Short mmCIF file of C-alpha atoms and ligand atoms in Angstrom, two decimals:
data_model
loop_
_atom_site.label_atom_id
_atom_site.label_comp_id
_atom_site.label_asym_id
_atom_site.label_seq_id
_atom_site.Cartn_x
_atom_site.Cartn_y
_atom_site.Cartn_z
CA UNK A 33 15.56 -19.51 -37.65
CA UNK A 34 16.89 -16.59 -35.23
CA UNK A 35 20.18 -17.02 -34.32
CA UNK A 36 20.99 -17.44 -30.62
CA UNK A 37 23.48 -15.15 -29.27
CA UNK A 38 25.31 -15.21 -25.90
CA UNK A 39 23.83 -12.90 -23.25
CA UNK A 40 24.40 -8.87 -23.30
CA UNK A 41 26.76 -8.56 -20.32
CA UNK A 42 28.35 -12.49 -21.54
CA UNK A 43 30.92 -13.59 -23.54
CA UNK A 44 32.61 -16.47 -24.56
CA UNK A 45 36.46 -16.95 -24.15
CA UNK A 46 38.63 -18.83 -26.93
CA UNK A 47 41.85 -20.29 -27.83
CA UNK A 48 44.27 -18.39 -28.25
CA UNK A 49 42.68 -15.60 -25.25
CA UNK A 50 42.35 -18.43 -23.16
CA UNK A 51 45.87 -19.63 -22.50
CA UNK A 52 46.79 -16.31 -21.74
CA UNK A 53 43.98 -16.75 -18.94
CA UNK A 54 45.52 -20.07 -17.82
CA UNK A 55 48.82 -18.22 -17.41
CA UNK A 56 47.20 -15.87 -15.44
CA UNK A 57 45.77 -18.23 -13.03
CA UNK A 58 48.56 -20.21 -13.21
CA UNK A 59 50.58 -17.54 -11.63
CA UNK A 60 48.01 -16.84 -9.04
CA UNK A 61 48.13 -20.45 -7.50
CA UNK A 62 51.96 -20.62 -7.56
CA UNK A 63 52.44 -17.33 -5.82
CA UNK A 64 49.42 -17.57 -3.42
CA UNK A 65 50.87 -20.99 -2.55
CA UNK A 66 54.02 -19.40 -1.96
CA UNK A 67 52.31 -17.47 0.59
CA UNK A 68 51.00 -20.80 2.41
CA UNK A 69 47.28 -19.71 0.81
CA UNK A 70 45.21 -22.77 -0.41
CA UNK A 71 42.40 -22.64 -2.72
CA UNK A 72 38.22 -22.49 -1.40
CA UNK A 73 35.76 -23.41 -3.95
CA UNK A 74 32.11 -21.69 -2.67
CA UNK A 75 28.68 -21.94 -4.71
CA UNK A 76 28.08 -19.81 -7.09
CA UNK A 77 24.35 -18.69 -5.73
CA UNK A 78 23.94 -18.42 -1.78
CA UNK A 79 20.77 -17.39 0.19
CA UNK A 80 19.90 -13.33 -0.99
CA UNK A 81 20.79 -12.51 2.85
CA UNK A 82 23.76 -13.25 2.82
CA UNK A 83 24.40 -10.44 0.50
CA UNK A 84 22.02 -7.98 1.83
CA UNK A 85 23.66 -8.47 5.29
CA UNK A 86 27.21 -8.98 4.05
CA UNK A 87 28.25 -6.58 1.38
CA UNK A 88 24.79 -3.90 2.16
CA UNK A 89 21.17 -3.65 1.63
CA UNK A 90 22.05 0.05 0.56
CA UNK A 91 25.06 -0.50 -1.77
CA UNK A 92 24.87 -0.33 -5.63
CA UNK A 93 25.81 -3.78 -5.74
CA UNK A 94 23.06 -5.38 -3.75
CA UNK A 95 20.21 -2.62 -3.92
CA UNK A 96 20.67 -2.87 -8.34
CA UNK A 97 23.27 -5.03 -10.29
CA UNK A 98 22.08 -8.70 -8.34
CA UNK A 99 20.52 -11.47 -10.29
CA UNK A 100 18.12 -12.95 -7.55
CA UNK A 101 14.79 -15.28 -7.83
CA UNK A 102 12.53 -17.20 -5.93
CA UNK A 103 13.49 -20.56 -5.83
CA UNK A 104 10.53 -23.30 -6.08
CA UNK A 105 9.42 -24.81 -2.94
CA UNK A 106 9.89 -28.43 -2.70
CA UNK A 107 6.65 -28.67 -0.21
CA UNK A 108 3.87 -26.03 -0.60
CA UNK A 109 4.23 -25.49 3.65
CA UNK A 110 7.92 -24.26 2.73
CA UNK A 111 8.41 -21.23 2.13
CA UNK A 112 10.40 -19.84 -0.76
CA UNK A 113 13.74 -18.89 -0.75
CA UNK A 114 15.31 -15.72 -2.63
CA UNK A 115 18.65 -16.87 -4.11
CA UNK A 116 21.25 -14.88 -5.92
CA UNK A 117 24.26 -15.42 -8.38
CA UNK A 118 27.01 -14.58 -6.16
CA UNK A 119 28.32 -10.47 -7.05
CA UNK A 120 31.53 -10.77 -5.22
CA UNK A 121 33.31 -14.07 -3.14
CA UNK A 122 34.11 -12.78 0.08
CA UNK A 123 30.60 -13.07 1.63
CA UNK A 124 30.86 -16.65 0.37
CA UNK A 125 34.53 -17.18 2.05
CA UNK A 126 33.42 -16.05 5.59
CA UNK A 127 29.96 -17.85 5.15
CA UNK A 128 32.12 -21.19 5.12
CA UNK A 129 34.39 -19.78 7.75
CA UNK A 130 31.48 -19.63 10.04
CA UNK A 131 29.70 -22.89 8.90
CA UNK A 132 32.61 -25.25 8.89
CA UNK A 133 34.16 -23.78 12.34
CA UNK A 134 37.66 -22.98 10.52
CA UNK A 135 38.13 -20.45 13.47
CA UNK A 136 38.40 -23.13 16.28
CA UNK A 137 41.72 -24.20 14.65
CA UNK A 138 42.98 -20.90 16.25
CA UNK A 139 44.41 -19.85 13.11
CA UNK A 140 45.27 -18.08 10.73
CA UNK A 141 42.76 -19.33 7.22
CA UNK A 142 44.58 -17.98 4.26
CA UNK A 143 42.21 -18.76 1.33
CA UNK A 144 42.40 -17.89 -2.80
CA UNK A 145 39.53 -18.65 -5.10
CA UNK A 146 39.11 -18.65 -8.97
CA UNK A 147 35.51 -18.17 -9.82
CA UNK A 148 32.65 -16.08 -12.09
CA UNK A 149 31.04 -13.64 -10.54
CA UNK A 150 27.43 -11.67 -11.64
CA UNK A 151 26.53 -8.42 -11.27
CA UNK A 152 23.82 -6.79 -13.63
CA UNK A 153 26.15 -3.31 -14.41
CA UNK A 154 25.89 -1.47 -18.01
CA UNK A 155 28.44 -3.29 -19.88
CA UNK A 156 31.47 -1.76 -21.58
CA UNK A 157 35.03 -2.32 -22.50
CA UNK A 158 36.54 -3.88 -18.90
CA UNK A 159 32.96 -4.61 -17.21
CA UNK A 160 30.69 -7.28 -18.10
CA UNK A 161 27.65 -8.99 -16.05
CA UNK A 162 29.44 -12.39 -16.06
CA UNK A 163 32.92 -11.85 -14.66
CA UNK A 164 35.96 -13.47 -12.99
CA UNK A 165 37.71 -12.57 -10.10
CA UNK A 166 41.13 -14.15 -8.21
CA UNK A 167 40.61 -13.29 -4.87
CA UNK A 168 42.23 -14.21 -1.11
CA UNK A 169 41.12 -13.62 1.98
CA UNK A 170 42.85 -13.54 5.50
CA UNK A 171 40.50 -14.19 8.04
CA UNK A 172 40.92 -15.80 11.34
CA UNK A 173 40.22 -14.98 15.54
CA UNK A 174 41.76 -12.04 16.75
CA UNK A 175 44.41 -13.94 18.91
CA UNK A 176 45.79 -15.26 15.79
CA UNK A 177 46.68 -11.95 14.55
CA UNK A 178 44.19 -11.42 12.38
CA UNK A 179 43.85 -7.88 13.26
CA UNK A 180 47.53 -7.05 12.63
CA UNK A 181 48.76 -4.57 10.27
CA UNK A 182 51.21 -6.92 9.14
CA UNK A 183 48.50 -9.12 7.11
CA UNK A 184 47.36 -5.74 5.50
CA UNK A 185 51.26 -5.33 4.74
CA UNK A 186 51.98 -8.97 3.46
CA UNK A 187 49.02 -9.01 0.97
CA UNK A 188 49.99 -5.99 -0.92
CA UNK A 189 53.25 -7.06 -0.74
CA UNK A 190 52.02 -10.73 -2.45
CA UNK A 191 49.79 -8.64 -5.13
CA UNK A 192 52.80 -6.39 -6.09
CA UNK A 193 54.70 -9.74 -6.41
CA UNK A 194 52.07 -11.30 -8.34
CA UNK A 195 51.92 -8.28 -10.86
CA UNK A 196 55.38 -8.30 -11.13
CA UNK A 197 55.50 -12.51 -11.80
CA UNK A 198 52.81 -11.85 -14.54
CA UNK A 199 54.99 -8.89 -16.29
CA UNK A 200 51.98 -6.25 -15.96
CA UNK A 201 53.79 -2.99 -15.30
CA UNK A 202 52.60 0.59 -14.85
CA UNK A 203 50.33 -0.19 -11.89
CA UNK A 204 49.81 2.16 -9.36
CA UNK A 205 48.72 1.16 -5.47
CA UNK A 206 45.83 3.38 -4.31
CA UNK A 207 45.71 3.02 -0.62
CA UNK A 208 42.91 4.89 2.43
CA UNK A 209 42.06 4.03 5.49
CA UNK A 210 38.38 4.03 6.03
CA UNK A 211 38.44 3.73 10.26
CA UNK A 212 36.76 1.23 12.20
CA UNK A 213 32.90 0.93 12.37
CA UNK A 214 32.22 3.71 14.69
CA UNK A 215 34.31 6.33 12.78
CA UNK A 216 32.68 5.91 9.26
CA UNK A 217 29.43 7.09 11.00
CA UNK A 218 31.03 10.21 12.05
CA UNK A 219 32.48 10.75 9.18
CA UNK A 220 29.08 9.86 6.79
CA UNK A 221 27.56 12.62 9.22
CA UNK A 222 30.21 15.40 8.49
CA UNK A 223 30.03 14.71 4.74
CA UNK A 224 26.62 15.22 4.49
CA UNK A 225 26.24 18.67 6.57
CA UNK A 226 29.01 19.50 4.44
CA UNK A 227 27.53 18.48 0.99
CA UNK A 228 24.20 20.73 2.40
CA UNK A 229 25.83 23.51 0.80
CA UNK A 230 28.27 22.35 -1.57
CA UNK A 231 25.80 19.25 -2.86
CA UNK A 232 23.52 21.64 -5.36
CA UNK A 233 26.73 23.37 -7.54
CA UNK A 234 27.96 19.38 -8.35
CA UNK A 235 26.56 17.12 -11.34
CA UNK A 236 23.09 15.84 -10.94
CA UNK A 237 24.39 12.44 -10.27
CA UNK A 238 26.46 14.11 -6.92
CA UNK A 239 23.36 15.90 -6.22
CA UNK A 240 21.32 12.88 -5.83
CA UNK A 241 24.53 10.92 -3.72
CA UNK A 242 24.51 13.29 -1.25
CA UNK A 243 21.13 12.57 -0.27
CA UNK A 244 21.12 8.64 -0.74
CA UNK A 245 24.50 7.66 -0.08
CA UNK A 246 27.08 10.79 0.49
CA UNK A 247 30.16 8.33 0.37
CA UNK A 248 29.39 7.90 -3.22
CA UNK A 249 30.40 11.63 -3.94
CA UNK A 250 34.02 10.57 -3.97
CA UNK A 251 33.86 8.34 -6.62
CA UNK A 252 32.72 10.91 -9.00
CA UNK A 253 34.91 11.99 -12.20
CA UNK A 254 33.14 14.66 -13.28
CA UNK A 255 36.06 17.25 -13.74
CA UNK A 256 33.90 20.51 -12.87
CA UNK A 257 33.15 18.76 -9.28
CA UNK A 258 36.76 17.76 -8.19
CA UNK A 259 38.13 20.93 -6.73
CA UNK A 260 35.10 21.44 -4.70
CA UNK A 261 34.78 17.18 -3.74
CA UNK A 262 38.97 17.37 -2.73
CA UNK A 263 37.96 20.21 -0.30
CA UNK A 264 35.09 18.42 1.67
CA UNK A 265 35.77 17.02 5.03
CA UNK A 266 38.25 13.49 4.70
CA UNK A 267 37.96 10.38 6.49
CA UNK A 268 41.28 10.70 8.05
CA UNK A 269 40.27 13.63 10.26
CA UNK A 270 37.84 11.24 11.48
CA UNK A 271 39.94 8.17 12.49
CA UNK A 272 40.29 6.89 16.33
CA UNK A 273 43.40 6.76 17.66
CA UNK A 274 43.91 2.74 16.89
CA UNK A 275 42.74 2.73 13.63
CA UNK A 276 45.67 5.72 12.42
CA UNK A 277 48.35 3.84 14.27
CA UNK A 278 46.69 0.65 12.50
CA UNK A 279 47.07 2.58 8.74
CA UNK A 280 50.55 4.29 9.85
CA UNK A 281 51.98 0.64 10.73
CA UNK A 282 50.79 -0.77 7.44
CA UNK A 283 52.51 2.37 5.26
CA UNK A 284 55.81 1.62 7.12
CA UNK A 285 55.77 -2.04 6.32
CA UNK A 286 54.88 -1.25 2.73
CA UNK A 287 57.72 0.84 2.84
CA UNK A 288 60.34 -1.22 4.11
CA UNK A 289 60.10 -3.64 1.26
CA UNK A 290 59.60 -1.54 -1.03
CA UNK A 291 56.23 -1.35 -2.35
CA UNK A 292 54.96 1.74 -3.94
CA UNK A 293 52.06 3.55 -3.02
CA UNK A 294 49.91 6.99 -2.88
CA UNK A 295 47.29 7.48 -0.10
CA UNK A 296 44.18 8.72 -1.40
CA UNK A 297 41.77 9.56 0.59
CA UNK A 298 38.64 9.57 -1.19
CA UNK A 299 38.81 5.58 -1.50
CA UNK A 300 35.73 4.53 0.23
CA UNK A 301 35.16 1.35 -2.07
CA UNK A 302 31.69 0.52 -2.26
CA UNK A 303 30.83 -1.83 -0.06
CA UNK A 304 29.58 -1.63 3.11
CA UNK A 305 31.82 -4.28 4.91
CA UNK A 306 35.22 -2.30 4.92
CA UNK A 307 37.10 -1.10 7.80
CA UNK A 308 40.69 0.03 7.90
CA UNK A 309 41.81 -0.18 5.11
CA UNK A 310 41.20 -0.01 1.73
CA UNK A 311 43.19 -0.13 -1.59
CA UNK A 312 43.31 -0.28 -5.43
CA UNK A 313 45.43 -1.31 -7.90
CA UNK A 314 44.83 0.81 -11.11
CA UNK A 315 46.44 0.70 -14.66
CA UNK A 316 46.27 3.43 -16.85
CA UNK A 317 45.57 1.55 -19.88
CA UNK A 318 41.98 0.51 -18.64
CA UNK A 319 40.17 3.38 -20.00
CA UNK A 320 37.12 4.40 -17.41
CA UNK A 321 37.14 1.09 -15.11
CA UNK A 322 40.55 1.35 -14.32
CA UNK A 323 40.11 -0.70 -11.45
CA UNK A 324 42.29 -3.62 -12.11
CA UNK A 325 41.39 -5.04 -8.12
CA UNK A 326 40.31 -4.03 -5.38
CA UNK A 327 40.17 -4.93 -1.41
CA UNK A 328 40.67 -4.17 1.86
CA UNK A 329 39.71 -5.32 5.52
CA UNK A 330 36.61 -6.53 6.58
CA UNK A 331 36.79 -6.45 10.68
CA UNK A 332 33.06 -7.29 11.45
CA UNK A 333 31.63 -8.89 8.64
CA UNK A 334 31.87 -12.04 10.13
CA UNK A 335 29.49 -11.44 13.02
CA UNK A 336 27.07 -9.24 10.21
CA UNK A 337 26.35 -12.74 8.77
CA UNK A 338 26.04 -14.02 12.41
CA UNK A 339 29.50 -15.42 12.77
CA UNK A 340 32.19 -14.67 16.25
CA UNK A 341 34.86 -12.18 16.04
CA UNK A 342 36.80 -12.35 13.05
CA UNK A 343 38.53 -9.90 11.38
CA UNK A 344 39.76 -10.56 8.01
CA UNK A 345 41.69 -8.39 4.77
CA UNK A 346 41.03 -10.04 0.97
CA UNK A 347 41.49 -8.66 -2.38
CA UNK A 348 39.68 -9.49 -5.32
CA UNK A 349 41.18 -8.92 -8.65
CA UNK A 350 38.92 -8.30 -12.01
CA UNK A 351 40.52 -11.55 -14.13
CA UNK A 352 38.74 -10.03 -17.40
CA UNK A 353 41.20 -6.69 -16.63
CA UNK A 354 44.29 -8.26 -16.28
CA UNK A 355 43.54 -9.78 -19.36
CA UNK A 356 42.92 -7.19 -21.26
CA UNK A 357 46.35 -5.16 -19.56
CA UNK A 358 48.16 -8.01 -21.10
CA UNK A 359 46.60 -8.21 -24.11
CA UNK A 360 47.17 -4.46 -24.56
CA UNK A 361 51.06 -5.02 -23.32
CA UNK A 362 51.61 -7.85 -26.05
CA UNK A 363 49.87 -6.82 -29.20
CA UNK A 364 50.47 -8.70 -31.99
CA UNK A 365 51.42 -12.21 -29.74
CA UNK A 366 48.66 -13.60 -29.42
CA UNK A 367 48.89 -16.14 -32.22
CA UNK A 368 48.09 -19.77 -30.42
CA UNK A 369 51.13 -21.66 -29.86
CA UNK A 370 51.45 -24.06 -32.93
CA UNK A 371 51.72 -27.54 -32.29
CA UNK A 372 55.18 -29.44 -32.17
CA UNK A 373 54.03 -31.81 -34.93
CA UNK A 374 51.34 -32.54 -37.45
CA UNK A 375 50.91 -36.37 -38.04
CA UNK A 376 49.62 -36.93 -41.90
CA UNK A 377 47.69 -40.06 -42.51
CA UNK A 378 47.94 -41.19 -46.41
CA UNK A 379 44.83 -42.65 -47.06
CA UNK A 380 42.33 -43.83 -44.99
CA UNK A 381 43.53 -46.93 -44.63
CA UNK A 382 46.39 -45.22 -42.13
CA UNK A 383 44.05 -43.68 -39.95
CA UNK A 384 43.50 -46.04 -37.25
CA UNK A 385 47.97 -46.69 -37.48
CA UNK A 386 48.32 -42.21 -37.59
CA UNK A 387 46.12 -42.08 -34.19
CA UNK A 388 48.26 -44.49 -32.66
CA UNK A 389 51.40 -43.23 -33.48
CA UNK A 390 50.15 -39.38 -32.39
CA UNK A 391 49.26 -41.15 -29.05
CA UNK A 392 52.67 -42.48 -29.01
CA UNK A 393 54.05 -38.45 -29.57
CA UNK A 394 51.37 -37.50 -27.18
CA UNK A 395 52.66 -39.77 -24.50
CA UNK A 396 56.09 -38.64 -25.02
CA UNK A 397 54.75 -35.16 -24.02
CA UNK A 398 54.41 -34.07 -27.64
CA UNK A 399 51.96 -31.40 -28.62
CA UNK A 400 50.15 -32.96 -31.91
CA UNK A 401 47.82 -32.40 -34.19
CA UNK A 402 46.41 -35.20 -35.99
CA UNK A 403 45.72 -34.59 -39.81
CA UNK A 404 42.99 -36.80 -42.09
CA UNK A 405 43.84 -39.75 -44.31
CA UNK A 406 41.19 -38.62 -46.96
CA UNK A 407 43.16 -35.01 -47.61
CA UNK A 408 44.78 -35.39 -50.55
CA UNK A 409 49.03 -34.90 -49.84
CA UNK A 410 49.16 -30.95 -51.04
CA UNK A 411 46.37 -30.32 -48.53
CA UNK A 412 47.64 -31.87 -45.81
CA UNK A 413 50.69 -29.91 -46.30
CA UNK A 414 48.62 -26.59 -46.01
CA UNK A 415 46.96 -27.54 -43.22
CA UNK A 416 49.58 -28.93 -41.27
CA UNK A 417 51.59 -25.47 -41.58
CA UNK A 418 48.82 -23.64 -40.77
CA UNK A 419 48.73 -25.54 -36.99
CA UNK A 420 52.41 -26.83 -36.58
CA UNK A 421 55.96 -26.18 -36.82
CA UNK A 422 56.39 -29.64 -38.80
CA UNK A 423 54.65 -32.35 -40.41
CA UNK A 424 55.21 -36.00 -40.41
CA UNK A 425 54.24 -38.04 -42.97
CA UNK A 426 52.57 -41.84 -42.68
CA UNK A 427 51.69 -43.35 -45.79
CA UNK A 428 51.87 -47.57 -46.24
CA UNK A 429 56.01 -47.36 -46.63
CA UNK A 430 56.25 -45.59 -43.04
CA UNK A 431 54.18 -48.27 -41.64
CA UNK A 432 56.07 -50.86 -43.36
CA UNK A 433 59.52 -49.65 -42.53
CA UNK A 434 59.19 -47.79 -39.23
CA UNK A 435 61.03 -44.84 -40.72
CA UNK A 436 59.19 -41.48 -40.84
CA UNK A 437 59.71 -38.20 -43.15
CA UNK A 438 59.33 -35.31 -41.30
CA UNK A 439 59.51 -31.88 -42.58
CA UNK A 440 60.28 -29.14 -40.97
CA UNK A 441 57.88 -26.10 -41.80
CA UNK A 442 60.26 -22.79 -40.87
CA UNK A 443 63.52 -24.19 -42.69
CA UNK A 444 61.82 -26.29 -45.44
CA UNK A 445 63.95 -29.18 -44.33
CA UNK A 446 62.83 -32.51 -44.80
CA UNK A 447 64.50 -36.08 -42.66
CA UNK A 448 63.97 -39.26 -42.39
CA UNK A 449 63.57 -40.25 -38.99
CA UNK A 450 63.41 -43.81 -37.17
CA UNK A 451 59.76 -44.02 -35.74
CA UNK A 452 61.69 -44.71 -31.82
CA UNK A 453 63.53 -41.67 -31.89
CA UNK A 454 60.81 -39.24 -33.55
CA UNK A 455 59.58 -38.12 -29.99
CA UNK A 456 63.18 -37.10 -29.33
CA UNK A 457 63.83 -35.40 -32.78
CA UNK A 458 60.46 -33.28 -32.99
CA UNK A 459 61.59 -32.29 -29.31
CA UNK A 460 64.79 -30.11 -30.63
P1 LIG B 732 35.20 -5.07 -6.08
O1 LIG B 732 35.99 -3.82 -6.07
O2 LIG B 732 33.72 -4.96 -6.18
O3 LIG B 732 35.61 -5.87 -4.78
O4 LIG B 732 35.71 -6.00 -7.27
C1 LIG B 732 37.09 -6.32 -7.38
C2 LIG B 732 37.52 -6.21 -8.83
O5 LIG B 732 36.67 -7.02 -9.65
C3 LIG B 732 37.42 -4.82 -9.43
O6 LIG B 732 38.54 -4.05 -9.09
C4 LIG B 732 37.39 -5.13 -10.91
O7 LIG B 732 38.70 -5.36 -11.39
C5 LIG B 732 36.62 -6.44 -10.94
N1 LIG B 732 35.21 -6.19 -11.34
C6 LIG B 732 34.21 -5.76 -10.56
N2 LIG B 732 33.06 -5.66 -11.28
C7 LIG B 732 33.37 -6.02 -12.53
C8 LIG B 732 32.62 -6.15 -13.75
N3 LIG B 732 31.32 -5.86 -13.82
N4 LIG B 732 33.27 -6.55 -14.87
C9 LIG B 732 34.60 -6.85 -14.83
N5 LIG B 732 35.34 -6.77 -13.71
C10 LIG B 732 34.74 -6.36 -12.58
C11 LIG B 732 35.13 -7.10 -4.43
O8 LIG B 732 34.49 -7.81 -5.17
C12 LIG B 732 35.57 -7.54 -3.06
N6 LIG B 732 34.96 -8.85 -2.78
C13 LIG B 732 37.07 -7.61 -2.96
C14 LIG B 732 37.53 -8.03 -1.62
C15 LIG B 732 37.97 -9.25 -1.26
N7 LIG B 732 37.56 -7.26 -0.55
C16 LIG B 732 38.01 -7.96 0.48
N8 LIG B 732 38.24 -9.17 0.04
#
């Protein structure tokens, strides 16, 4: 028979990768809570239009890489409905913002999730079609603040933290402004006159951007383009009035704690929901998606998916990425943690006594493994130093007496041990 493999795009995650996940999320809920954010769990498919409105019909994202169907009809007078596996969360957030009123508090929502995400992209080291993201998102009406530079401020300020918690170093903050929604217009315009003449002496990939979507000419990394891309019009030339005070206000804040940053001006980000601004955190040791999050504000997204006023700023940070930076940081670590104690039936006739007296370990907030009365005594012992920093032996004179033999796998030493104070011995 063929042998059933995991998806292209897929993977599975195993022990020991996945505690250093758990850590990772672990740190994200402590420090997010710190910040007075608390967690939003959304669906992982929504209604197709919510996508197409919210992140843009024209964007890579929503125009290619979605995984959308036609759902059945439960009646054949209903008509279908197109569904996708969510690409991103924070079309998801503000949908719930808008259906469950959160705005009429009057303040502030501070939200985190933890969730999968799907976008069909060509997958290589650092991007996959299945991946995970730990995202937040400010959002709230505008007489809550929501439009202050000071939220922009406070979550970079909580991601730096967060990196910093986690032990990742060698980050850099990539930070733009990308104007409010009537200067990225003027800008789009100025690009592509520009790009006319410039547009035919860049890689065929620029060449077709600056006809479909000139914004997309920034991203490239073709080196032979970047002289002439760094000398087309930038966005800043474009920005109102409000919107540079907005970006100026958020660099001083950033600066007066401390938080590290270089403004670079061809971040666009692609999606079409950003205004203000936008940011990156990059790590060298990523290779070609270097991207290890990404964010910025959203002012009118809300009312795009036919919501009130209410501006918001969220980050979303690639899980799989920070992963692999950590991975990369602590080669060689990554053994699984052995367990505190391996409990060694003799003979099947201990099993049933061996489970109870692991639960007994267990409950004492022992890690245990629990060994197999049928091994034979020399194969226990291999086994139980393969998954444990000691062994403890139960054979009919353990059960009898209530005193244990434990031996200790690192220093060879072996004790006998009263069964009531085993918990307490195993501990040190
Ligand atoms: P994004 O830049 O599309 O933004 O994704 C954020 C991060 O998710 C990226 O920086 C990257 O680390 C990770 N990522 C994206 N695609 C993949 C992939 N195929 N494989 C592995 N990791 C990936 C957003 O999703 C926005 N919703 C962020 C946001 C929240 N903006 C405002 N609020």
């Amino acid at each position: 028979m063929s042998q059933i493999k995991a998806v292209r795009g897929t993977r599975d995650l195993l022990p020991p990768e996945t505690e250093l996940w758990n850590r990772v999320e672990a740190t994200a809920r402590r420090v997010f809570e710190r910040y007075a954010f608390g967690e939003i769990r959304t669906p992982i498919f929504e209604d197709t239009q919510l996508f197409a409105r919210g992140v843009g019909e024209e964007t890579d994202i929503v125009s290619k890489e979605m995984y959308t169907w036609e759902d059945r009809p439960r009646a054949q007078s209903e008509k279908a409905q197109m569904l996708t596996l969510r690409p991103e969360n924070t079309a998801g957030v503000v949908r719930a913002y808008i259906e469950h009123k959160l705005g009429d508090s009057g303040l502030l929502q501070k939200l985190y999730y933890i969730g999968p995400q799907f976008r069909r992209e060509r997958p290589q080291k650092g991007r996959y079609r299945q991946f995970f993201q730990i995202g937040a998102e400010v959002i709230g009406p505008v007489s809550a603040g929501s439009e202050s530079p000071l939220r922009d401020a406070e979550v970079l300020e909580m991601l730096a933290t967060f990196l910093d918690e986690l032990g990742v170093t060698g980050w850099t903050l990539e930070l733009n402004s990308v104007g409010s929604a009537q200067d990225r217009p003027r800008y789009v315009e100025a690009l592509r006159a520009a790009l006319t003449d410039v547009a035919p002496t860049l890689c065929v990939d620029c060449q077709r951007r600056a006809v479909t979507n000139p914004l997309r000419v920034l991203d490239c990394k073709v080196l032979d383009d970047q002289d002439k891309i760094n000398a087309l019009p930038k966005i800043a030339e474009f920005l109102d009035e409000e919107s540079r005070a907005h970006f100026a206000a958020v660099l001083a804040a950033l600066d007066a704690c401390g938080v590290r940053y270089t403004v670079n001006p061809r971040l666009v980000r692609g999606l079409d929901y950003y205004t203000r601004t936008t940011f990156e955190f990059t790590h060298g040791g990523l290779g070609a998606q270097n991207a290890l999050l990404g964010g910025g504000r959203y002012d009118g997204l809300s009312e795009a998916i036919g919501g009130p006023k209410a501006p918001g700023i969220g980050f979303a940070i690639g899980a799989d990425r920070l992963v692999l930076t950590l991975q990369a940081a602590a080669s060689g670590e990554m053994a699984g943690a052995l367990a505190d104690v391996y409990v060694a039936p003799l003979g099947e006739a201990r099993q049933a006594e061996a489970l109870v007296l692991a639960r007994e370990l267990r409950r004492a907030g022992l890690r245990v493994e629990l060994g197999e009365g049928s091994f034979r005594l020399k194969k226990s012992f291999e086994m139980g130093n393969k998954v444990a920093r000691a062994i403890v032996l139960f054979g009919e004179d353990e059960a009898k007496s209530g005193v244990m033999t434990v031996k200790d796998f690192a220093t060879g030493e072996q004790t006998k041990v009263a069964r009531g104070d085993l918990a307490e011995f195993l501990r040190k």
